[in-house]
Short mmCIF file of C-alpha atoms and ligand atoms in Angstrom, two decimals:
data_model
loop_
_atom_site.label_atom_id
_atom_site.label_comp_id
_atom_site.label_asym_id
_atom_site.label_seq_id
_atom_site.Cartn_x
_atom_site.Cartn_y
_atom_site.Cartn_z
CA UNK A 26 0.00 0.00 0.00
CA UNK A 27 1.21 3.46 -0.73
CA UNK A 28 1.75 5.77 2.19
CA UNK A 29 0.72 9.08 0.66
CA UNK A 30 -2.17 11.40 1.31
CA UNK A 31 -3.88 13.38 -1.40
CA UNK A 32 -5.45 16.68 -0.40
CA UNK A 33 -8.21 18.02 -2.61
CA UNK A 34 -8.20 21.81 -2.53
CA UNK A 35 -11.54 23.59 -2.57
CA UNK A 36 -9.97 27.03 -2.30
CA UNK A 37 -9.34 27.54 1.42
CA UNK A 38 -6.60 30.02 2.33
CA UNK A 39 -5.13 27.41 4.67
CA UNK A 40 -5.07 24.30 2.48
CA UNK A 41 -1.31 24.29 2.37
CA UNK A 42 -1.27 24.07 6.16
CA UNK A 43 -3.03 20.70 5.86
CA UNK A 44 -0.18 19.45 3.68
CA UNK A 45 2.35 20.79 6.17
CA UNK A 46 0.67 19.17 9.16
CA UNK A 47 0.38 15.81 7.38
CA UNK A 48 4.05 15.90 6.45
CA UNK A 49 4.98 16.92 10.00
CA UNK A 50 3.23 13.76 11.11
CA UNK A 51 5.58 11.88 8.78
CA UNK A 52 3.33 11.14 5.81
CA UNK A 53 4.02 12.53 2.36
CA UNK A 54 1.13 14.59 1.02
CA UNK A 55 0.33 16.62 -2.06
CA UNK A 56 -2.39 19.11 -2.87
CA UNK A 57 -4.46 18.68 -6.03
CA UNK A 58 -7.10 21.06 -7.30
CA UNK A 59 -10.64 19.76 -6.61
CA UNK A 60 -11.30 19.20 -10.32
CA UNK A 61 -8.37 16.82 -10.86
CA UNK A 62 -9.41 13.78 -12.90
CA UNK A 63 -10.11 10.44 -11.29
CA UNK A 64 -7.28 8.96 -13.38
CA UNK A 65 -4.78 11.39 -11.88
CA UNK A 66 -6.00 10.55 -8.39
CA UNK A 67 -5.56 6.85 -9.06
CA UNK A 68 -2.16 7.45 -10.61
CA UNK A 69 -0.99 9.21 -7.43
CA UNK A 70 -2.04 6.10 -5.45
CA UNK A 71 -3.06 7.85 -2.24
CA UNK A 72 -3.71 5.80 0.89
CA UNK A 73 -6.25 8.38 2.09
CA UNK A 74 -7.83 11.62 0.87
CA UNK A 75 -8.48 14.88 2.70
CA UNK A 76 -11.01 17.40 1.39
CA UNK A 77 -9.99 20.95 2.31
CA UNK A 78 -12.20 23.86 3.29
CA UNK A 79 -13.23 26.50 0.80
CA UNK A 80 -15.04 29.83 0.52
CA UNK A 81 -18.04 28.64 -1.54
CA UNK A 82 -21.41 27.40 -0.37
CA UNK A 83 -22.07 23.80 -1.46
CA UNK A 84 -25.58 24.90 -2.44
CA UNK A 85 -24.38 27.63 -4.79
CA UNK A 86 -24.51 27.23 -8.57
CA UNK A 87 -21.08 26.21 -9.82
CA UNK A 88 -19.93 25.25 -6.33
CA UNK A 89 -16.72 23.21 -6.53
CA UNK A 90 -17.76 19.59 -6.96
CA UNK A 91 -16.15 16.18 -7.27
CA UNK A 92 -16.93 12.93 -9.01
CA UNK A 93 -19.13 10.52 -7.00
CA UNK A 94 -16.65 7.81 -7.84
CA UNK A 95 -14.14 9.21 -5.36
CA UNK A 96 -16.30 7.62 -2.69
CA UNK A 97 -16.09 4.26 -4.48
CA UNK A 98 -12.30 4.12 -4.29
CA UNK A 99 -12.64 2.61 -0.83
CA UNK A 100 -10.10 5.05 0.63
CA UNK A 101 -10.40 6.65 4.06
CA UNK A 102 -11.61 10.24 3.65
CA UNK A 103 -11.44 13.24 5.95
CA UNK A 104 -13.54 16.31 5.11
CA UNK A 105 -12.74 19.69 6.61
CA UNK A 106 -15.33 22.52 6.67
CA UNK A 107 -16.44 22.79 3.01
CA UNK A 108 -15.16 19.22 2.74
CA UNK A 109 -17.64 18.12 5.41
CA UNK A 110 -20.51 19.96 3.76
CA UNK A 111 -19.67 18.46 0.39
CA UNK A 112 -19.55 14.92 1.81
CA UNK A 113 -22.92 15.44 3.46
CA UNK A 114 -24.60 16.91 0.42
CA UNK A 115 -23.23 14.31 -1.97
CA UNK A 116 -24.06 11.32 0.18
CA UNK A 117 -27.66 12.32 0.87
CA UNK A 118 -27.56 14.70 3.83
CA UNK A 119 -28.43 18.39 3.70
CA UNK A 120 -26.62 21.65 4.25
CA UNK A 121 -28.17 25.08 4.87
CA UNK A 122 -27.23 28.61 5.86
CA UNK A 123 -26.32 28.77 9.53
CA UNK A 124 -28.44 31.08 11.69
CA UNK A 125 -25.28 32.10 13.45
CA UNK A 126 -22.17 32.26 11.34
CA UNK A 127 -19.27 30.95 13.33
CA UNK A 128 -15.88 32.59 12.89
CA UNK A 129 -13.04 32.09 15.31
CA UNK A 130 -12.62 30.02 18.43
CA UNK A 131 -15.22 27.52 19.62
CA UNK A 132 -15.32 24.75 22.21
CA UNK A 133 -15.75 21.25 20.86
CA UNK A 134 -17.96 19.00 22.94
CA UNK A 135 -17.26 15.34 22.35
CA UNK A 136 -20.56 13.51 22.10
CA UNK A 137 -19.13 10.06 21.63
CA UNK A 138 -15.72 8.69 22.48
CA UNK A 139 -14.01 8.03 19.17
CA UNK A 140 -10.52 7.15 17.97
CA UNK A 141 -10.45 10.52 16.17
CA UNK A 142 -10.29 12.22 19.56
CA UNK A 143 -7.80 9.92 21.30
CA UNK A 144 -5.48 11.97 23.48
CA UNK A 145 -7.24 15.27 22.77
CA UNK A 146 -7.37 17.26 26.00
CA UNK A 147 -7.71 20.86 24.89
CA UNK A 148 -10.94 21.16 22.91
CA UNK A 149 -10.55 24.66 21.54
CA UNK A 150 -11.17 24.53 17.78
CA UNK A 151 -11.23 27.17 15.08
CA UNK A 152 -14.36 27.70 13.00
CA UNK A 153 -14.88 29.69 9.84
CA UNK A 154 -18.15 28.93 8.10
CA UNK A 155 -21.46 30.36 6.99
CA UNK A 156 -23.15 27.05 6.07
CA UNK A 157 -23.91 24.23 8.42
CA UNK A 158 -24.87 20.56 8.06
CA UNK A 159 -28.57 20.12 8.90
CA UNK A 160 -29.07 16.41 8.26
CA UNK A 161 -26.52 13.63 8.14
CA UNK A 162 -26.34 11.12 5.31
CA UNK A 163 -27.23 7.52 6.14
CA UNK A 164 -24.52 5.64 7.99
CA UNK A 165 -23.08 8.77 9.64
CA UNK A 166 -23.25 9.76 13.28
CA UNK A 167 -22.36 12.93 15.15
CA UNK A 168 -19.34 12.51 17.42
CA UNK A 169 -18.73 16.17 18.32
CA UNK A 170 -20.66 19.44 18.44
CA UNK A 171 -20.15 23.11 19.21
CA UNK A 172 -22.64 25.71 20.40
CA UNK A 173 -23.64 26.54 16.82
CA UNK A 174 -22.79 23.37 14.91
CA UNK A 175 -24.58 20.18 16.02
CA UNK A 176 -22.53 18.19 13.53
CA UNK A 177 -19.11 19.72 14.20
CA UNK A 178 -17.53 16.25 13.88
CA UNK A 179 -19.10 13.25 12.18
CA UNK A 180 -18.09 9.69 11.34
CA UNK A 181 -19.05 6.76 9.18
CA UNK A 182 -16.81 4.07 10.61
CA UNK A 183 -17.88 1.39 8.18
CA UNK A 184 -16.86 3.45 5.14
CA UNK A 185 -14.03 5.19 7.02
CA UNK A 186 -15.33 8.63 6.14
CA UNK A 187 -14.86 11.33 8.76
CA UNK A 188 -15.50 15.03 8.67
CA UNK A 189 -15.41 18.15 10.77
CA UNK A 190 -16.74 21.65 10.56
CA UNK A 191 -13.67 23.16 12.23
CA UNK A 192 -10.13 23.49 10.87
CA UNK A 193 -7.76 21.06 12.66
CA UNK A 194 -4.85 22.33 10.54
CA UNK A 195 -4.64 25.83 12.06
CA UNK A 196 -2.81 26.51 15.31
CA UNK A 197 -5.92 27.99 16.93
CA UNK A 198 -7.36 24.47 16.96
CA UNK A 199 -5.04 23.73 19.84
CA UNK A 200 -4.84 19.94 19.45
CA UNK A 201 -5.92 19.80 15.81
CA UNK A 202 -2.65 18.07 14.98
CA UNK A 203 -3.58 15.22 17.34
CA UNK A 204 -6.92 14.83 15.53
CA UNK A 205 -5.17 14.75 12.15
CA UNK A 206 -2.68 12.23 13.44
CA UNK A 207 -5.49 10.04 14.77
CA UNK A 208 -7.16 10.09 11.37
CA UNK A 209 -3.93 9.19 9.63
CA UNK A 210 -2.52 6.54 11.94
CA UNK A 211 -5.49 5.12 13.83
CA UNK A 212 -8.31 5.36 11.30
CA UNK A 213 -6.51 5.25 7.94
CA UNK A 214 -3.89 2.92 9.44
CA UNK A 215 -0.83 4.61 7.93
CA UNK A 216 2.64 4.35 9.42
CA UNK A 217 4.67 7.57 9.29
CA UNK A 218 7.71 7.09 7.06
CA UNK A 219 8.38 10.45 5.39
CA UNK A 220 11.74 11.88 6.39
CA UNK A 221 14.38 14.08 4.83
CA UNK A 222 17.12 11.49 4.86
CA UNK A 223 15.20 9.17 2.53
CA UNK A 224 13.87 12.09 0.53
CA UNK A 225 17.40 13.28 -0.17
CA UNK A 226 18.34 9.95 -1.79
CA UNK A 227 15.15 9.88 -3.86
CA UNK A 228 15.69 13.48 -5.02
CA UNK A 229 19.30 12.78 -5.95
CA UNK A 230 18.42 9.79 -8.09
CA UNK A 231 15.62 11.75 -9.77
CA UNK A 232 18.07 14.53 -10.67
CA UNK A 233 20.56 11.99 -12.05
CA UNK A 234 17.85 10.44 -14.17
CA UNK A 235 16.50 13.76 -15.48
CA UNK A 236 19.83 15.39 -16.21
CA UNK A 237 21.80 12.37 -17.44
CA UNK A 238 25.10 13.67 -18.82
CA UNK A 239 23.78 17.15 -19.62
CA UNK A 240 24.81 20.41 -17.96
CA UNK A 241 22.93 22.61 -15.52
CA UNK A 242 23.25 26.32 -14.62
CA UNK A 243 21.95 27.81 -11.41
CA UNK A 244 21.81 31.40 -10.15
CA UNK A 245 22.70 31.62 -6.47
CA UNK A 246 22.05 34.45 -4.04
CA UNK A 247 23.37 33.11 -0.75
CA UNK A 248 19.79 32.47 0.39
CA UNK A 249 18.64 29.11 1.72
CA UNK A 250 16.66 28.04 -1.35
CA UNK A 251 19.28 28.56 -4.03
CA UNK A 252 22.04 27.17 -1.81
CA UNK A 253 20.14 23.99 -0.97
CA UNK A 254 19.12 23.61 -4.64
CA UNK A 255 22.78 23.81 -5.63
CA UNK A 256 23.99 21.52 -2.84
CA UNK A 257 21.44 18.88 -3.83
CA UNK A 258 22.22 19.03 -7.53
CA UNK A 259 25.94 19.08 -6.75
CA UNK A 260 25.54 15.86 -4.78
CA UNK A 261 23.81 14.30 -7.79
CA UNK A 262 25.89 15.50 -10.73
CA UNK A 263 28.86 17.45 -9.29
CA UNK A 264 30.83 19.27 -11.94
CA UNK A 265 28.02 19.16 -14.50
CA UNK A 266 26.56 22.04 -12.46
CA UNK A 267 27.72 25.64 -12.82
CA UNK A 268 26.55 28.13 -10.22
CA UNK A 269 26.55 31.83 -11.01
CA UNK A 270 26.64 34.34 -8.18
CA UNK A 271 26.04 37.98 -9.04
CA UNK A 272 27.20 40.31 -6.27
CA UNK A 273 24.86 43.29 -6.46
CA UNK A 274 26.73 45.14 -3.73
CA UNK A 275 23.43 45.25 -1.87
CA UNK A 276 24.00 42.22 0.33
CA UNK A 277 24.51 42.05 4.08
CA UNK A 278 27.94 42.58 5.60
CA UNK A 279 30.46 39.90 4.51
CA UNK A 280 27.69 37.95 2.80
CA UNK A 281 29.34 37.85 -0.62
CA UNK A 282 32.51 36.42 0.92
CA UNK A 283 30.51 33.74 2.75
CA UNK A 284 28.70 32.71 -0.42
CA UNK A 285 31.99 32.48 -2.32
CA UNK A 286 33.53 30.43 0.46
CA UNK A 287 30.72 27.86 0.38
CA UNK A 288 30.65 27.55 -3.39
CA UNK A 289 34.38 27.63 -3.95
CA UNK A 290 35.51 25.50 -1.05
CA UNK A 291 32.70 23.30 0.13
CA UNK A 292 30.62 22.32 -2.88
CA UNK A 293 31.93 20.31 -5.77
CA UNK A 294 30.61 22.57 -8.56
CA UNK A 295 31.83 25.06 -11.15
CA UNK A 296 31.42 28.51 -9.71
CA UNK A 297 31.30 31.85 -11.45
CA UNK A 298 31.49 34.98 -9.33
CA UNK A 299 30.45 38.25 -10.94
CA UNK A 300 31.35 41.43 -9.10
CA UNK A 301 28.61 43.72 -10.42
CA UNK A 302 28.58 46.26 -7.58
CA UNK A 303 29.56 49.19 -9.74
CA UNK A 304 27.05 48.34 -12.42
CA UNK A 305 24.16 48.13 -9.92
CA UNK A 306 25.21 51.31 -8.11
CA UNK A 307 25.59 53.13 -11.42
CA UNK A 308 22.15 52.07 -12.64
CA UNK A 309 20.59 53.02 -9.30
CA UNK A 310 22.25 56.42 -9.07
CA UNK A 311 19.79 59.14 -8.03
CA UNK A 312 16.82 56.72 -7.95
CA UNK A 313 14.67 56.86 -4.83
CA UNK A 314 11.31 55.40 -5.83
CA UNK A 315 10.99 51.87 -4.36
CA UNK A 316 9.34 50.25 -7.37
CA UNK A 317 11.84 51.92 -9.68
CA UNK A 318 14.66 50.48 -7.57
CA UNK A 319 13.13 47.01 -7.83
CA UNK A 320 12.73 47.27 -11.60
CA UNK A 321 16.28 48.46 -12.15
CA UNK A 322 17.75 45.76 -9.92
CA UNK A 323 15.65 43.02 -11.57
CA UNK A 324 16.59 44.17 -15.06
CA UNK A 325 20.28 44.58 -14.27
CA UNK A 326 20.37 41.16 -12.65
CA UNK A 327 18.78 39.48 -15.65
CA UNK A 328 21.12 41.20 -18.09
CA UNK A 329 24.19 40.05 -16.18
CA UNK A 330 22.91 36.55 -15.54
CA UNK A 331 21.93 36.18 -19.18
CA UNK A 332 25.34 37.27 -20.34
CA UNK A 333 27.15 34.88 -18.01
CA UNK A 334 24.92 31.88 -18.56
CA UNK A 335 25.01 32.24 -22.32
CA UNK A 336 28.75 31.60 -22.10
CA UNK A 337 27.91 28.08 -20.97
CA UNK A 338 26.82 27.12 -24.43
CA UNK A 339 26.19 23.45 -23.75
CA UNK A 340 23.84 23.81 -20.76
CA UNK A 341 20.44 22.15 -21.08
CA UNK A 342 18.90 22.93 -17.71
CA UNK A 343 18.35 25.95 -15.55
CA UNK A 344 17.98 25.10 -11.85
CA UNK A 345 15.69 27.20 -9.66
CA UNK A 346 14.83 27.05 -5.98
CA UNK A 347 11.05 27.13 -6.45
CA UNK A 348 9.26 25.92 -3.31
CA UNK A 349 5.94 24.17 -2.86
CA UNK A 350 4.02 27.25 -1.65
CA UNK A 351 4.94 29.01 -4.93
CA UNK A 352 3.70 26.03 -6.91
CA UNK A 353 0.41 25.91 -5.00
CA UNK A 354 -0.11 29.66 -5.17
CA UNK A 355 0.14 29.69 -8.92
CA UNK A 356 -2.38 26.84 -9.28
CA UNK A 357 -4.73 27.91 -6.48
CA UNK A 358 -8.43 27.91 -7.50
CA UNK A 359 -8.84 31.42 -6.15
CA UNK A 360 -6.28 32.52 -8.72
CA UNK A 361 -3.44 32.84 -6.22
CA UNK A 362 -3.72 35.35 -3.43
CA UNK A 363 -0.02 36.01 -3.30
CA UNK A 364 0.94 37.51 -6.59
CA UNK A 365 3.04 40.21 -5.00
CA UNK A 366 5.11 37.74 -3.06
CA UNK A 367 5.70 35.76 -6.20
CA UNK A 368 6.97 38.72 -8.13
CA UNK A 369 9.34 39.33 -5.21
CA UNK A 370 10.78 35.91 -5.74
CA UNK A 371 11.25 36.58 -9.40
CA UNK A 372 13.49 39.54 -8.69
CA UNK A 373 16.32 37.09 -8.27
CA UNK A 374 14.79 35.33 -11.26
CA UNK A 375 15.60 34.61 -14.78
CA UNK A 376 15.05 35.72 -18.34
CA UNK A 377 11.79 34.63 -19.95
CA UNK A 378 13.31 33.87 -23.31
CA UNK A 379 15.93 31.40 -22.15
CA UNK A 380 15.76 28.14 -24.03
CA UNK A 381 16.75 26.02 -21.07
CA UNK A 382 14.57 23.41 -19.39
CA UNK A 383 13.70 24.17 -15.78
CA UNK A 384 15.01 21.94 -13.02
CA UNK A 385 13.21 22.64 -9.74
CA UNK A 386 14.22 19.97 -7.25
CA UNK A 387 12.62 21.71 -4.24
CA UNK A 388 9.20 22.21 -5.77
CA UNK A 389 7.62 19.63 -3.48
CA UNK A 390 9.03 21.10 -0.29
CA UNK A 391 8.06 23.68 2.29
CA UNK A 392 10.63 26.11 3.67
CA UNK A 393 11.21 24.18 6.90
CA UNK A 394 11.67 21.00 4.85
CA UNK A 395 14.21 22.79 2.66
CA UNK A 396 16.09 23.71 5.83
CA UNK A 397 15.99 20.08 6.99
CA UNK A 398 17.25 18.95 3.58
CA UNK A 399 20.02 21.56 3.79
CA UNK A 400 21.10 20.07 7.09
CA UNK A 401 21.11 16.56 5.56
CA UNK A 402 23.36 17.98 2.84
CA UNK A 403 25.66 19.52 5.47
CA UNK A 404 25.02 23.09 4.37
CA UNK A 405 26.38 25.28 7.21
CA UNK A 406 23.82 25.94 9.93
CA UNK A 407 24.09 29.74 9.92
CA UNK A 408 23.10 29.70 6.27
CA UNK A 409 20.38 27.04 6.54
CA UNK A 410 18.61 28.89 9.34
CA UNK A 411 19.09 32.37 7.96
CA UNK A 412 16.22 34.86 7.87
CA UNK A 413 14.70 35.54 4.43
CA UNK A 414 16.37 38.36 2.51
CA UNK A 415 14.67 40.24 -0.33
CA UNK A 416 16.06 40.08 -3.87
CA UNK A 417 16.62 43.87 -4.05
CA UNK A 418 18.55 43.62 -0.79
CA UNK A 419 19.61 46.70 1.10
CA UNK A 420 18.32 48.97 -1.68
CA UNK A 421 14.83 48.68 -0.19
CA UNK A 422 16.13 49.19 3.33
CA UNK A 423 17.27 52.76 2.74
CA UNK A 424 14.41 55.00 1.67
CA UNK A 425 15.77 57.61 -0.71
CA UNK A 426 18.78 57.39 -2.97
CA UNK A 427 21.46 54.73 -2.70
CA UNK A 428 25.15 55.44 -2.20
CA UNK A 429 28.13 53.29 -1.34
CA UNK A 430 28.59 55.14 1.96
CA UNK A 431 24.99 54.54 3.00
CA UNK A 432 25.29 50.84 2.14
CA UNK A 433 28.31 50.53 4.36
CA UNK A 434 26.68 52.33 7.29
CA UNK A 435 23.62 50.12 6.98
CA UNK A 436 25.68 46.92 6.69
CA UNK A 437 27.64 47.77 9.84
CA UNK A 438 24.56 48.70 11.87
CA UNK A 439 22.61 45.66 10.66
CA UNK A 440 25.52 43.38 11.53
CA UNK A 441 25.64 44.66 15.12
CA UNK A 442 21.88 44.25 15.49
CA UNK A 443 21.86 40.70 14.13
CA UNK A 444 24.85 39.59 16.16
CA UNK A 445 23.20 40.89 19.33
CA UNK A 446 20.04 39.00 18.43
CA UNK A 447 22.08 35.84 17.93
CA UNK A 448 23.99 36.38 21.16
CA UNK A 449 20.71 36.73 23.05
CA UNK A 450 19.54 33.41 21.58
CA UNK A 451 16.55 35.06 19.88
CA UNK A 452 17.46 34.60 16.22
CA UNK A 453 15.36 31.49 15.60
CA UNK A 454 12.27 32.96 17.27
CA UNK A 455 12.22 35.79 14.78
CA UNK A 456 11.05 35.47 11.17
CA UNK A 457 13.07 38.42 9.96
CA UNK A 458 15.13 41.13 11.63
CA UNK A 459 16.99 43.96 9.94
CA UNK A 460 17.94 47.60 10.15
CA UNK A 461 16.61 50.41 7.94
CA UNK A 462 18.65 53.54 7.30
CA UNK A 463 16.36 56.55 7.20
CA UNK A 464 17.00 59.65 5.09
CA UNK A 465 16.35 61.81 8.15
CA UNK A 466 18.97 63.69 10.12
CA UNK A 467 18.52 64.60 13.75
CA UNK A 468 20.56 66.52 16.30
CA UNK A 469 22.42 64.70 19.03
CA UNK A 470 25.25 65.24 21.45
CA UNK A 471 28.28 62.99 21.83
CA UNK A 472 30.94 63.95 24.31
CA UNK A 473 30.70 67.70 24.16
CA UNK A 474 30.06 67.74 20.45
CA UNK A 475 26.85 68.48 18.63
CA UNK A 476 26.08 65.75 16.07
CA UNK A 477 23.75 65.92 13.09
CA UNK A 478 23.40 62.43 11.67
CA UNK A 479 20.98 59.84 10.36
CA UNK A 480 18.27 57.87 12.15
CA UNK A 481 18.31 54.07 12.01
CA UNK A 482 15.14 52.02 12.46
CA UNK A 483 15.28 48.46 13.77
CA UNK A 484 12.69 45.97 12.60
CA UNK A 485 11.99 42.43 13.84
CA UNK A 486 8.87 40.43 13.14
CA UNK A 487 7.38 37.06 13.87
CA UNK A 488 5.43 35.42 11.07
CA UNK A 489 4.76 31.99 9.66
CA UNK A 490 4.84 32.84 5.98
CA UNK A 491 5.47 36.59 5.72
CA UNK A 492 1.90 37.30 4.60
CA UNK A 493 1.02 38.64 8.03
CA UNK A 494 3.42 39.57 10.80
CA UNK A 495 3.69 40.92 14.34
CA UNK A 496 6.51 43.03 15.68
CA UNK A 497 8.80 41.12 18.03
CA UNK A 498 8.45 42.18 21.71
CA UNK A 499 12.11 42.69 22.66
CA UNK A 500 12.98 43.54 26.26
CA UNK A 501 13.73 47.25 26.58
CA UNK A 502 17.20 46.50 27.94
CA UNK A 503 18.01 44.57 24.81
CA UNK A 504 16.92 47.41 22.54
CA UNK A 505 18.85 49.89 24.68
CA UNK A 506 22.02 47.83 24.36
CA UNK A 507 21.72 47.50 20.58
CA UNK A 508 21.01 51.23 20.18
CA UNK A 509 23.96 52.22 22.26
CA UNK A 510 26.34 49.87 20.45
CA UNK A 511 25.21 51.13 17.05
CA UNK A 512 25.47 54.79 17.95
CA UNK A 513 28.89 54.29 19.49
CA UNK A 514 30.32 52.02 16.82
CA UNK A 515 28.80 53.16 13.54
CA UNK A 516 29.68 56.61 12.33
CA UNK A 517 26.78 58.31 10.61
CA UNK A 518 24.00 57.26 13.01
CA UNK A 519 23.08 59.19 16.15
CA UNK A 520 19.56 57.94 16.86
CA UNK A 521 17.92 54.52 16.84
CA UNK A 522 14.22 53.73 16.84
CA UNK A 523 12.25 50.46 16.97
CA UNK A 524 9.41 49.80 14.53
CA UNK A 525 6.31 48.41 16.28
CA UNK A 526 4.02 48.15 13.25
CA UNK A 527 2.37 44.84 12.49
CA UNK A 528 1.44 43.61 9.00
CA UNK A 529 -1.21 44.57 8.06
CA UNK A 530 -1.42 47.55 8.12
CA UNK A 531 2.35 47.87 7.62
CA UNK A 532 4.50 45.65 5.45
CA UNK A 533 7.63 43.92 6.69
CA UNK A 534 10.04 45.91 4.54
CA UNK A 535 9.81 49.69 4.62
CA UNK A 536 9.73 49.96 0.84
P1 XMP B 19 6.58 42.78 2.67
O1 XMP B 19 7.50 43.94 2.80
O2 XMP B 19 5.82 42.75 1.38
O3 XMP B 19 7.52 41.51 2.66
O4 XMP B 19 5.68 42.62 3.86
C1 XMP B 19 7.09 40.17 2.73
C2 XMP B 19 8.30 39.30 2.52
O5 XMP B 19 8.79 39.48 1.19
C3 XMP B 19 10.12 40.00 1.20
N1 XMP B 19 10.21 41.00 0.14
C4 XMP B 19 10.81 40.78 -1.02
N2 XMP B 19 11.48 39.68 -1.47
N3 XMP B 19 11.91 40.83 -3.50
C5 XMP B 19 12.04 39.73 -2.72
O6 XMP B 19 12.67 38.76 -3.15
C6 XMP B 19 11.25 41.96 -3.12
O7 XMP B 19 11.14 42.92 -3.87
C7 XMP B 19 10.68 41.92 -1.80
N4 XMP B 19 9.96 42.82 -1.08
C8 XMP B 19 9.70 42.23 0.11
C9 XMP B 19 10.32 40.58 2.58
O8 XMP B 19 11.69 40.60 2.94
C10 XMP B 19 9.48 39.66 3.43
O9 XMP B 19 10.17 38.46 3.72
#
């Protein structure tokens, strides 16, 4: 029997969390759009199927629907929210508008002891629905309810079909992961076997098979995704891979040297280093509009990468560090809610008219899985765990025009801030932390001297995917220490401020 779970996506914003949770439990899972053909489902050979939530009403015209035959496959099924309503409507129950829409936290009351709830102590669950099941199909029974949903959890043990109105995949359903695990291991009978060590070997043999004796080029930025992509391909085909690193001059302090060290000394690949600092600075001269900066950096990058990669005349493949969330976002039934984020990723991206075939060995993985794979590949820890860094780099961390002097001041201040965060053991709790050099001068006094220098803003946020974020609640003493070190050690800054804006309404970067 296969040990994979197929998730049918009905358009919920949190479908990818289901895939994450299932993989965290140790079972490989993939998301398919709800209208995938039965043949494709059979081809995937799932051992169980999960129906996601979704924004539609099952009673609406054109509501996302599935073939009845899915129920004849004899596979265990778990329906979540819309998934529950769809199961009920298709199998003979009924669904109507709820008198009270339920959004947010609710308390699950277990009506009947059931393996689905084994070991569940905290019963807070997260609801988000306008419709509610009114009548159950034959063979189903209610096993849990909430104040507004009498059929908050239902089961048909004979057919192994289970469903719930709440979302076990979100963290606000406190022990939702236990419920998912019970479905997977106790009810569907699967044994967790998905781990990065085995995945690495499978991925390496797939790359060998795809690439054969051909050549591959890969653009690297020093970020986790492109480094792990390169390390994985290097392990598979070694010197058939050429990595190209374009130094924009807009990286963090010493970052270019670190990237060169890894690629020149630790990975068995061909490595091309392009020092393009002057070109980027020249093209950016006098530009202060954020979108203009992004466009210029993107265009300059592509020109340089194109020029360098075209010198490798016998390359057949272009490797890219595309991750699973990017793949899902572009095929999401809602049309992809994250277009802006995607265009961000493309800043470090590649020419449209290149004739190379794409090689995307990370396209099945989430970020934390990429990190785990990086560790399997012995990529240095400080790189594997590094905070995300935007393609346009420090250019969008200094509102106003860009000069070499400003870059250096910002690099030095940022380096102090980050090393203090690391020293305090806080680095891994934070999604992203960085300094922003403001084009504002203020008066200060140092010794007996009047100073008139720039303001630096510190930013640190917690987030799970960067789409929303909260500012990190540092202790005041910590902030005081960082501010005083920066003002004392970095010439050009005489005032430091901490940004306490969440996203929304702010964004993570200042530009
Ligand atoms: P915002 O500022 O939109 O950032 O809240 C969300 C995440 O995206 C990163 N970011 C970018 N990444 N090119 C990139 O590659 C960009 O132009 C860009 N702008 C923002 C940001 O660092 C955060 O992780």
